[in-house]
XYZ file of C-alpha atoms in Angstrom:
567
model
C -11.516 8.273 25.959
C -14.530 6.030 27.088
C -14.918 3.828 30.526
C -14.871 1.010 28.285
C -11.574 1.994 26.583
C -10.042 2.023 30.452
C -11.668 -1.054 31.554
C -10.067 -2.956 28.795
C -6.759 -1.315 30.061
C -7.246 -2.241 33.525
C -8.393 -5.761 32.907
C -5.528 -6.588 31.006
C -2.868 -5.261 33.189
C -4.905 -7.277 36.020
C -5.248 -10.157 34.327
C -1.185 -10.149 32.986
C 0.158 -9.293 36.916
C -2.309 -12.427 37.815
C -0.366 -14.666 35.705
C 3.108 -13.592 36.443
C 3.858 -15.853 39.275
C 2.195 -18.784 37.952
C 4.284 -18.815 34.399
C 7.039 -17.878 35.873
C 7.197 -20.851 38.139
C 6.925 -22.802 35.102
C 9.957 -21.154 33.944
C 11.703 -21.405 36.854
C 11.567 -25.166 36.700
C 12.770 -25.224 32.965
C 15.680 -22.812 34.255
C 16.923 -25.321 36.936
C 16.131 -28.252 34.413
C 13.667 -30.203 36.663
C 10.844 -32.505 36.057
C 7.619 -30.677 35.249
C 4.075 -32.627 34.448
C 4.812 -32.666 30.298
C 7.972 -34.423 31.465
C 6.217 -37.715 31.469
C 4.718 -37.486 27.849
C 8.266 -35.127 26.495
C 10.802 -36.549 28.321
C 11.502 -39.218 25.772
C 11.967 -36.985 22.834
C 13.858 -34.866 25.045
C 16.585 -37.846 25.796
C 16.049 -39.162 22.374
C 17.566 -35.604 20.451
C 20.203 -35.671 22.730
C 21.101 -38.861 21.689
C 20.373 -38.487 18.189
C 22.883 -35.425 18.610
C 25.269 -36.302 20.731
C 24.715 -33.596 23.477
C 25.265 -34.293 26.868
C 22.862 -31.851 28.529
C 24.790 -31.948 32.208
C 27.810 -30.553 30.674
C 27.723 -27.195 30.744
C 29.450 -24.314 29.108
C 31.753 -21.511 29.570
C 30.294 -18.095 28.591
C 32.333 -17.944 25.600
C 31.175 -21.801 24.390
C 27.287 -20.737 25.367
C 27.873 -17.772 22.571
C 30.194 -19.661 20.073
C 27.402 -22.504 20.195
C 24.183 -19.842 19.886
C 25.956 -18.069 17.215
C 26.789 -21.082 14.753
C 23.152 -22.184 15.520
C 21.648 -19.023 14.441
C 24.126 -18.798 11.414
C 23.165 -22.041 10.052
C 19.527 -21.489 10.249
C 19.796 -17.799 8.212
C 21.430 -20.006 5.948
C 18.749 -22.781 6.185
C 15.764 -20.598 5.450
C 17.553 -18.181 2.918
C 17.955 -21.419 1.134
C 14.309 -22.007 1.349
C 13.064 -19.106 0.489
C 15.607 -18.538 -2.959
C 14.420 -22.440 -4.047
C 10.804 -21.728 -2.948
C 9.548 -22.174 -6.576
C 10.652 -26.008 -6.855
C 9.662 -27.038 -3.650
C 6.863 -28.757 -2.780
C 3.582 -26.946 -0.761
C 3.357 -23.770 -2.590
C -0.057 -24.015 -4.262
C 0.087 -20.806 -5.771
C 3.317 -21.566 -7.795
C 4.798 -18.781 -6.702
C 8.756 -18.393 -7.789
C 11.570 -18.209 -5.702
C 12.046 -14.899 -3.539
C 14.501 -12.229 -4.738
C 18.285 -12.701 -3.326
C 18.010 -9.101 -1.566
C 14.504 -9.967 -0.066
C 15.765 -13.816 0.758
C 18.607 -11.837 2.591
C 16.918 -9.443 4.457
C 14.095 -12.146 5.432
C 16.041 -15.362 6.414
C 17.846 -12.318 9.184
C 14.746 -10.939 9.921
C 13.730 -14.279 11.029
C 16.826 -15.422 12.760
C 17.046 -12.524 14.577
C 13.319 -13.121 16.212
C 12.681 -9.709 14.191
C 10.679 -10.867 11.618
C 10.671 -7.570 9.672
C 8.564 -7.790 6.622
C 9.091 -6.048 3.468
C 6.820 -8.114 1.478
C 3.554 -9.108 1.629
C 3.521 -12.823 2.945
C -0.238 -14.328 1.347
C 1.452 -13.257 -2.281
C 5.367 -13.572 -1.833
C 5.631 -16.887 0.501
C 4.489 -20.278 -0.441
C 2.876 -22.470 2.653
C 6.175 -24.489 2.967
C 8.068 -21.446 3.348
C 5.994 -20.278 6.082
C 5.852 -23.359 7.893
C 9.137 -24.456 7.344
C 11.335 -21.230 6.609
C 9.726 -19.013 8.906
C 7.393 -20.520 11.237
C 10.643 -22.580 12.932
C 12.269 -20.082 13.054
C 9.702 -18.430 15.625
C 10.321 -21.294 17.982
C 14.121 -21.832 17.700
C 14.528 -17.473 18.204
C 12.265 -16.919 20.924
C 13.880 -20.215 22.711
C 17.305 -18.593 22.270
C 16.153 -15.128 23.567
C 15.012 -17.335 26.941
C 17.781 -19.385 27.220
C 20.316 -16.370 26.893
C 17.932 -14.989 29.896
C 18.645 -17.700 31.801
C 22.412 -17.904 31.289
C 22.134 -13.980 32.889
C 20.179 -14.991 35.334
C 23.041 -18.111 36.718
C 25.764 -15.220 36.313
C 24.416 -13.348 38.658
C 23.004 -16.406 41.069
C 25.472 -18.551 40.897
C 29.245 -18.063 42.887
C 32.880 -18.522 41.961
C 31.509 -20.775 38.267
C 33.116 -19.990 35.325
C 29.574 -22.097 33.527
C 26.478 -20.154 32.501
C 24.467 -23.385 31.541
C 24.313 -25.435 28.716
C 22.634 -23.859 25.732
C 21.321 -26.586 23.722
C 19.528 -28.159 26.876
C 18.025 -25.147 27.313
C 16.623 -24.411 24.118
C 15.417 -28.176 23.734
C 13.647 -27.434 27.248
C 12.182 -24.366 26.189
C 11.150 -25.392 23.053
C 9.127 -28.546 24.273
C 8.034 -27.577 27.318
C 7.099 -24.322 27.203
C 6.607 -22.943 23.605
C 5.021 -25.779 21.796
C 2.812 -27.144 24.222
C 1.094 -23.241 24.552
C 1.266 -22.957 21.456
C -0.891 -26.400 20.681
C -3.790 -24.890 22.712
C -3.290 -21.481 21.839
C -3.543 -22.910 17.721
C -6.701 -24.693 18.943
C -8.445 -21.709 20.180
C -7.913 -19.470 17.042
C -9.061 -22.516 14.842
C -12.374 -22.490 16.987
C -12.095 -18.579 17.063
C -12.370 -18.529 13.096
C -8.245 -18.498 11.794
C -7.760 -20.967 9.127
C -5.572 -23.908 9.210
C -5.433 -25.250 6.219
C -2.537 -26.823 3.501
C -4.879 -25.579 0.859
C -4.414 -21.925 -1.503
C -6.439 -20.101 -2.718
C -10.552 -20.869 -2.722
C -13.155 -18.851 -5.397
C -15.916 -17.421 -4.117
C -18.743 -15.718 -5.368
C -19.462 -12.388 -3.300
C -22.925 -11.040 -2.845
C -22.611 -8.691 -5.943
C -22.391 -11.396 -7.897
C -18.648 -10.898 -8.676
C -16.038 -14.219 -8.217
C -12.940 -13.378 -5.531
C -9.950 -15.588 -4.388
C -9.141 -15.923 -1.077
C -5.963 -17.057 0.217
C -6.041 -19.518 3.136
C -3.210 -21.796 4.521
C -1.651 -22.531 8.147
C -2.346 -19.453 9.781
C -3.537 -20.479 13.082
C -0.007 -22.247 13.760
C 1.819 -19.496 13.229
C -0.524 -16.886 14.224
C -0.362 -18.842 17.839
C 4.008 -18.407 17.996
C 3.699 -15.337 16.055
C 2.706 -13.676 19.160
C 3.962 -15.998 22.299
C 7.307 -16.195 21.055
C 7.392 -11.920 20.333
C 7.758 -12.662 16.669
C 4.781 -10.891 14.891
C 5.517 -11.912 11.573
C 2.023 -12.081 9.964
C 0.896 -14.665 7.226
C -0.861 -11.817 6.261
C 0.319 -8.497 4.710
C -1.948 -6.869 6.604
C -0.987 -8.926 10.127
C -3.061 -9.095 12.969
C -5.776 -6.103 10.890
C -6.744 -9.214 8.770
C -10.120 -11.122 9.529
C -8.210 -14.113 9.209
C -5.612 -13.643 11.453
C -7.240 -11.582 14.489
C -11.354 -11.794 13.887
C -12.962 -10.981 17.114
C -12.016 -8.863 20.460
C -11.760 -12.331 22.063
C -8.575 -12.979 19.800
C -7.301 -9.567 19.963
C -7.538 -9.697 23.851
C -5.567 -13.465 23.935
C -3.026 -12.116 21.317
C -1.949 -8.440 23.695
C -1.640 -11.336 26.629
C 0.377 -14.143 24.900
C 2.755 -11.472 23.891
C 3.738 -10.110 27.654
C 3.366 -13.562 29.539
C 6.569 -14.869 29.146
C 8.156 -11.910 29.001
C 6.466 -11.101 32.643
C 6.872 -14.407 34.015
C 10.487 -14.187 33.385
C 10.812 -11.198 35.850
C 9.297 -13.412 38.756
C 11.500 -16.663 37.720
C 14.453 -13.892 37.964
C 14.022 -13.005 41.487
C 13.115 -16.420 42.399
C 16.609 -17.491 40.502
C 18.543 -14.904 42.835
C 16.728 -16.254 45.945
C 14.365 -12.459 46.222
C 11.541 -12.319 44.400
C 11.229 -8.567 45.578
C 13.746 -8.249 43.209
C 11.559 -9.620 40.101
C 8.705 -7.937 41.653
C 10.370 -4.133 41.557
C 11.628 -4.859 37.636
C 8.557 -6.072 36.696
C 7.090 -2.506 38.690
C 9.247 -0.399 36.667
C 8.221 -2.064 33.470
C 4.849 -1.430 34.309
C 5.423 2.029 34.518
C 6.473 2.722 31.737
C 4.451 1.010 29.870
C 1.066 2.514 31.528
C 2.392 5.608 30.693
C 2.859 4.873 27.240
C -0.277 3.209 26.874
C -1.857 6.351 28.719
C -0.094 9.030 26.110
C -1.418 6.654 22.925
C -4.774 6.405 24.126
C -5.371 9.748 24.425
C -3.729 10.946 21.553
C -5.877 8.862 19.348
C -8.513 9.643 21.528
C -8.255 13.312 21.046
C -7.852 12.707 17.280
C -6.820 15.221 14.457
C -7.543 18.883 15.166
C -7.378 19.467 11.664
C -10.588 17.397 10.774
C -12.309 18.253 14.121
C -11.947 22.061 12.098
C -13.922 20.752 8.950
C -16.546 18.988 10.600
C -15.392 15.709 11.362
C -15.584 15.099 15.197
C -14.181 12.150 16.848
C -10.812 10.514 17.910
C -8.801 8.907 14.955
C -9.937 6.361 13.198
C -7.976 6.190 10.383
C -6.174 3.019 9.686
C -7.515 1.125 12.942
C -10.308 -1.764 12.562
C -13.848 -0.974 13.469
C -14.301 -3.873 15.342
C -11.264 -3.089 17.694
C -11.451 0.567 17.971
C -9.524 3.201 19.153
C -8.791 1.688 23.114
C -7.800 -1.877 22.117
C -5.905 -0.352 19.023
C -3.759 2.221 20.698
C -3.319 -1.117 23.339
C -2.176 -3.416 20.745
C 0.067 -1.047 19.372
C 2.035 0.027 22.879
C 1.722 -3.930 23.939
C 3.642 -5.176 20.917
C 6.276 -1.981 20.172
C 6.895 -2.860 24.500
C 7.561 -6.289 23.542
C 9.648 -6.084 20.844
C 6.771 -8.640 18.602
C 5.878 -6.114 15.764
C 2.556 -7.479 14.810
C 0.175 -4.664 14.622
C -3.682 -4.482 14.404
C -3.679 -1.263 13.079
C -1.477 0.868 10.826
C 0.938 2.991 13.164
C 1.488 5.508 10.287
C -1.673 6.692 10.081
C -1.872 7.540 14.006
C -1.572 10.721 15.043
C 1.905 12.665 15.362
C 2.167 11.703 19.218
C 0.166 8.007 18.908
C 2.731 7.458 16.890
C 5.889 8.748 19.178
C 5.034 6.128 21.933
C 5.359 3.044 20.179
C 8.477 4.820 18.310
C 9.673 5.645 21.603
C 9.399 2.155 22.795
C 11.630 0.683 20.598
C 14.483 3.332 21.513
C 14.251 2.516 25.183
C 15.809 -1.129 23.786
C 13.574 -3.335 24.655
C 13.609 -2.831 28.597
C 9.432 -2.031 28.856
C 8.681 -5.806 29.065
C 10.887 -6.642 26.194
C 11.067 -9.818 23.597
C 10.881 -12.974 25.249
C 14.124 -13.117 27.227
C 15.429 -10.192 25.298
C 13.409 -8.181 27.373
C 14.989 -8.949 31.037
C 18.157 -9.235 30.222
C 17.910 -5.782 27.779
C 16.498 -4.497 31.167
C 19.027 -6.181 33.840
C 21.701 -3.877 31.536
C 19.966 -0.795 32.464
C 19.731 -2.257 36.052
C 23.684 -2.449 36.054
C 24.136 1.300 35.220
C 21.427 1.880 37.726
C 23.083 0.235 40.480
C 26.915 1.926 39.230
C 25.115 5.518 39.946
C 23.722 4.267 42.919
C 26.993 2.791 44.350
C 28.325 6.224 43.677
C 25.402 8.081 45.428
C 26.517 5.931 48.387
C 30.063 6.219 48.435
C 31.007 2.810 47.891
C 31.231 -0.045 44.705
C 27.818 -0.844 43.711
C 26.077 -4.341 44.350
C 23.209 -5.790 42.841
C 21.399 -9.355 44.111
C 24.776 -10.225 45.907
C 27.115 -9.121 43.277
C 30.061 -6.089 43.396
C 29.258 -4.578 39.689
C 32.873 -3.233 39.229
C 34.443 -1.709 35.675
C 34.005 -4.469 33.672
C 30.413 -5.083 34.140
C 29.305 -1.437 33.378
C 31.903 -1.274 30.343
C 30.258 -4.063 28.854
C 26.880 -2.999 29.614
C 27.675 0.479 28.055
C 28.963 -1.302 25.106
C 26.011 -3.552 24.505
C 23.457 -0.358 25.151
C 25.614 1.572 22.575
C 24.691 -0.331 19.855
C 20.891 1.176 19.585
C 21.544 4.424 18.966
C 24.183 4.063 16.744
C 22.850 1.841 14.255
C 19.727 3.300 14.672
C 20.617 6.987 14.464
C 23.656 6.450 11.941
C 21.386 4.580 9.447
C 18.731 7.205 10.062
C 21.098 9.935 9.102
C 22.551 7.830 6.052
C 19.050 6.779 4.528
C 17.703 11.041 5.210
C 20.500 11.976 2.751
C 20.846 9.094 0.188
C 18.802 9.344 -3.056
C 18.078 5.397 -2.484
C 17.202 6.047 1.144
C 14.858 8.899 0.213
C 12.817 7.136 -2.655
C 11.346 5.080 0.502
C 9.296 7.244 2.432
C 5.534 8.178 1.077
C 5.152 11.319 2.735
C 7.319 14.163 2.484
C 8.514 16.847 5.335
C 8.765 15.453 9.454
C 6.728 12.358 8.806
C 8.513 10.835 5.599
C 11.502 11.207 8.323
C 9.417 9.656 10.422
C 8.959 6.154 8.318
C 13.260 6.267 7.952
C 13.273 6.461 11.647
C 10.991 4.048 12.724
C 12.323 1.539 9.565
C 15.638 1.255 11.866
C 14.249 1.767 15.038
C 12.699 -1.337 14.768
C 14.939 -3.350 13.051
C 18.171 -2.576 15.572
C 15.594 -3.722 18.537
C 14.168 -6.366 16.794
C 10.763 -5.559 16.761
C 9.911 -5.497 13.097
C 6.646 -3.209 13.171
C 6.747 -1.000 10.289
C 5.084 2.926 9.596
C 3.653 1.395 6.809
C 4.284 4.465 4.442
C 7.818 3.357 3.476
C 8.699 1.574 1.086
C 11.459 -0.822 2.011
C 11.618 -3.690 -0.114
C 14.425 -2.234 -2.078
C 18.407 -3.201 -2.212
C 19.021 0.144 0.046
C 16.624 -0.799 2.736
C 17.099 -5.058 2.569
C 20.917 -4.716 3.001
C 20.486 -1.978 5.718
C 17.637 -3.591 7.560
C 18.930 -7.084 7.365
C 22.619 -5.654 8.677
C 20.659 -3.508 11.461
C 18.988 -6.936 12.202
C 21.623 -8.988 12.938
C 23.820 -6.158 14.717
C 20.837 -5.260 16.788
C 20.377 -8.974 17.849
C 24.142 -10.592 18.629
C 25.873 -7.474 19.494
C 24.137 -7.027 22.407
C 23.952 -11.028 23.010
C 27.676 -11.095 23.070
C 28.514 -8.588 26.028
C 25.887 -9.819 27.900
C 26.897 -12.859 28.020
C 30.333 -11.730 28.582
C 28.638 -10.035 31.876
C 26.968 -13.485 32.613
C 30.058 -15.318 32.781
C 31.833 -11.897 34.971
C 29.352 -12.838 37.409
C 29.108 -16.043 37.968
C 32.884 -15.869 38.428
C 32.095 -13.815 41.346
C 31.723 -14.407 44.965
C 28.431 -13.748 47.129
C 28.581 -10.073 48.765
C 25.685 -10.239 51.324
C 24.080 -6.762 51.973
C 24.943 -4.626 54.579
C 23.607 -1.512 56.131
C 25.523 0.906 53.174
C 24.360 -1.230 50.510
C 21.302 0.774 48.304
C 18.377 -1.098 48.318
C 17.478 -2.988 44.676
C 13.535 -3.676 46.123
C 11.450 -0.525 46.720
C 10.073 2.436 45.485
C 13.152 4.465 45.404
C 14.926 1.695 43.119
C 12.127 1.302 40.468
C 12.175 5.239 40.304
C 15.891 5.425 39.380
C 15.485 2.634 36.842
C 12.745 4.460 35.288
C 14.810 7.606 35.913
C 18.094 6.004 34.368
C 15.835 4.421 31.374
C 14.242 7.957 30.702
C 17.335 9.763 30.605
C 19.225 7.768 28.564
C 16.774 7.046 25.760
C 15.236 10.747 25.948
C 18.851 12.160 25.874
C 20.050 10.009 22.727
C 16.921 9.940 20.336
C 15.481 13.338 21.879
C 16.825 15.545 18.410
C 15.597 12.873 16.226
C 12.370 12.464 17.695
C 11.767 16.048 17.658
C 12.638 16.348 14.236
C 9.844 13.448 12.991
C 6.941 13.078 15.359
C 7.232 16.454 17.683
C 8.140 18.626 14.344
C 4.627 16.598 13.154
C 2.714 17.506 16.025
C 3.169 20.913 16.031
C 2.552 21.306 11.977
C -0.791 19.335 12.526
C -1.788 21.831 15.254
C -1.088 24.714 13.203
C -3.035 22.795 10.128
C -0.096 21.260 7.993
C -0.847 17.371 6.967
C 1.824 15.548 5.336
């Protein structure tokens, strides 16, 4: 652990709390649906797809219409893309000619996509033609990551609005997200890596002659596009099989810095436009605190686990943290960063390989994942993943007090917490029950590489991150097989829209609610005390549900490696 590995650490937290306010003023706007400057140049195309689709973006919806509307939208654009991606080899813009993807591959990827997972089990510069990136995949980065913010904002109107039985309108809010918001970053943030060195190109594949005198092909295309939603939108589906590790994709700090921060900045602007939405920013302010915790902590753990490095080299002569599979022009700091930063967020792109960290480097980001997306989260995924934990929170706090728990000016009574429990549930089953299934299976077992704690390791972390959407992979298993498409792509979508739907459910509870103001028995929802129980209630739950299966991968791995058994 160096003073340079820290400063990066404490620069970027600095530099992310700077921008919370700021961003999520901007979001606050889109949330209310007023004018903001990009009005004046978007408004038109705004107004014009409403009329070109007949939406009329003042009427707004039930809670049940807002989720019968988001799920027929995300159903027809699996469809869309699975479509592109099984007719990819008579389409146009695919320079390499490369056929049509696999029906178990097209299945697993067109849901990885949907589902803003964007799980890969192929390698993208030699499976995926440039229209199917662009066109399949890359839209699919906008239209998810808009959905995961607009279902954020329905939350947020259930519990700030009083005696509704609307949550918003869902298509005006993913048109307003989309052009206001996501593309606009997203043009500057595609201008910077084109000056930074990423390609952007309709071209293939150019022959060069390397210093040795021997001719290589190297793939380019439209990286820098997708590379620039690939990370604001919480996606991390790389262009590249080797994702943000590649030259092309991530070549200097500079990018590697500006990729950890366009991951969290939504999803930490969204905590201020919360409390601003319930008319207490204290409130945003003390989720966004207990995020923070939890993920310094993480980051702290991962740093100095890779820091430390293997005892079992340091015993032959190699000294040093671990280097294996991390990039020497990142290092250890910014790669145990990067990999915390985007298993916190629920994005997936990695800059180094998390299989080859150590035992406990690799726990955290594992770890991460099972807390269900609450440690900053995907981009509205994140808040309203945490303002479920909030709800059980407040329910043993109301019975701490002796009286029916309130949160921002709302009685949570049975309902609220049933659904909540029900949409928390779904994590640890999928996750654990397709663990279990795949551990036992001869087609689940063919996956892993490695043998003993850490080959369970790969199974675990396979469905960890495909029920909470992050789509990071230990990069040991082998997935792209019938077993593990058709598990991953059903872990996918349940992980995704069976949480959605009792959320929303809760959304529309609340709105239908009146205002309770607080009174002198109400527990407070703004200080110290309240980020500790959140932390508290986070902890407990995700360390007493995944606790036997962690211990049987990464702790059973740790303690073989200090007594000198590799896997």
């Amino acid at each position: 652990m160096t003073f340079q590995g820290w400063f990066l650490i404490i620069a970027f937290t600095g530099i992310l709390l700077a921008l919370a306010k700021p961003v999520g003023l901007w979001l606050f706007a889109l949330y209310e649906g007023r004018r903001t400057p990009l009005h004046l140049l978007l408004g038109p195309v705004e107004r014009g797809f409403y009329r070109l689709s007949g939406i009329d973006p003042s009427q707004e919806q039930s809670w049940r219409r807002y989720a019968v509307h988001m799920l027929l939208f995300n159903a027809v654009l699996m469809a869309f893309t699975y479509a592109v991606l099984r007719l990819q080899g008579i389409l146009p813009g695919n320079p390499q000619h490369l056929a049509g993807v696999g029906e178990h591959l097209s299945f697993n990827t067109a849901i990885s996509f949907t589902a803003n997972t964007n799980w890969q089990s192929y390698g993208g510069e030699s499976t995926m033609s440039n229209l199917s990136q662009m066109l399949g995949l890359t839209i699919h980065n906008f239209l998810s990551s808009a959905t995961g913010i607009a279902l954020a904002f329905a939350l947020f109107r259930g519990f700030a609005r009083r005696e509704t039985k609307t949550v918003g309108n869902f298509w005006a809010d993913v048109t307003r997200i989309t052009l206001y918001l996501l593309l606009p970053l997203c043009i500057a943030l595609t201008l910077f890596y084109i000056a930074s060195g990423v390609p952007q190109t309709l071209g293939g594949v150019v022959d060069v002659q390397t210093l040795e005198g021997a001719r290589q092909s190297i793939l380019l295309g439209p990286v820098a596009s997708q590379e620039a939603i690939k990370m604001l939108g919480t996606n991390g589906g790389g262009f590249f099989n080797a994702n943000s590790s590649h030259p092309f994709e991530n070549p200097t700090a500079l990018t590697n810095f500006i990729q950890m921060l366009s991951i969290f900045v939504i999803g930490v602007g969204l905590t201020w436009t919360f409390g601003k939405a319930v008319g207490n920013p204290r409130q945003g302010w003390a989720i966004l605190a207990a995020m923070m915790v939890l993920f310094l902590a993480g980051t702290t753990v991962t740093y100095w686990a890779e820091a430390v490095g293997n005892p079992v080299l340091h015993q032959i002569g190699v000294a040093g943290g671990n280097m294996e599979g991390k990039e020497v022009r990142f290092g250890i700091a910014a790669s145990a960063l990067f990999s915390v930063v985007t298993t916190a967020a629920s994005c997936g792109a990695v800059n180094a390989m998390h299989d080859s960290f150590t035992a406990l480097g690799g726990l955290i980001p594992l770890f991460n994942m099972q807390l269900g997306e609450v440690v900053i989260g995907g981009v509205g995924a994140g808040i309203y993943g945490f303002l479920l934990f909030a709800i059980l929170a407040v329910f043993v706090a109301g019975l701490m007090v002796g009286r029916t728990p309130e949160y921002v000016g709302k009685k949570i009574e049975a309902r609220e917490v049933k659904l909540a429990v029900l949409a928390i549930a779904v994590l640890p089953l999928m996750i654990l029950g397709l663990t279990a299934l795949s551990s036992v299976q001869e087609q689940g077992l063919a996956g892993p590489l490695n043998k003993g704690p850490h080959g369970f390791s790969e199974i675990l972390y396979a469905f960890t991150s495909a029920v909470a959407n992050n789509g990071s992979a230990f990069a040991g298993l082998t997935a792209n097989t019938p077993w593990y498409n058709g598990l991953l792509g059903v872990a996918m979508w349940v992980g995704r829209f069976f949480v959605i739907v009792p959320m929303l459910a809760i959304a529309g509870s609340l709105a239908a609610k009146k205002y309770t103001p607080e009174s002198a028995g109400s527990f407070p929802t703004t200080g110290g005390l309240w980020v500790g129980l959140l932390v508290g209630i986070i902890l407990v739950l995700g360390g007493l549900t995944f606790l036997p299966s962690l211990a049987l991968g990464p702790i059973a791995d740790h303690l073989a490696m200090i007594r000198g058994q590799l896997f």
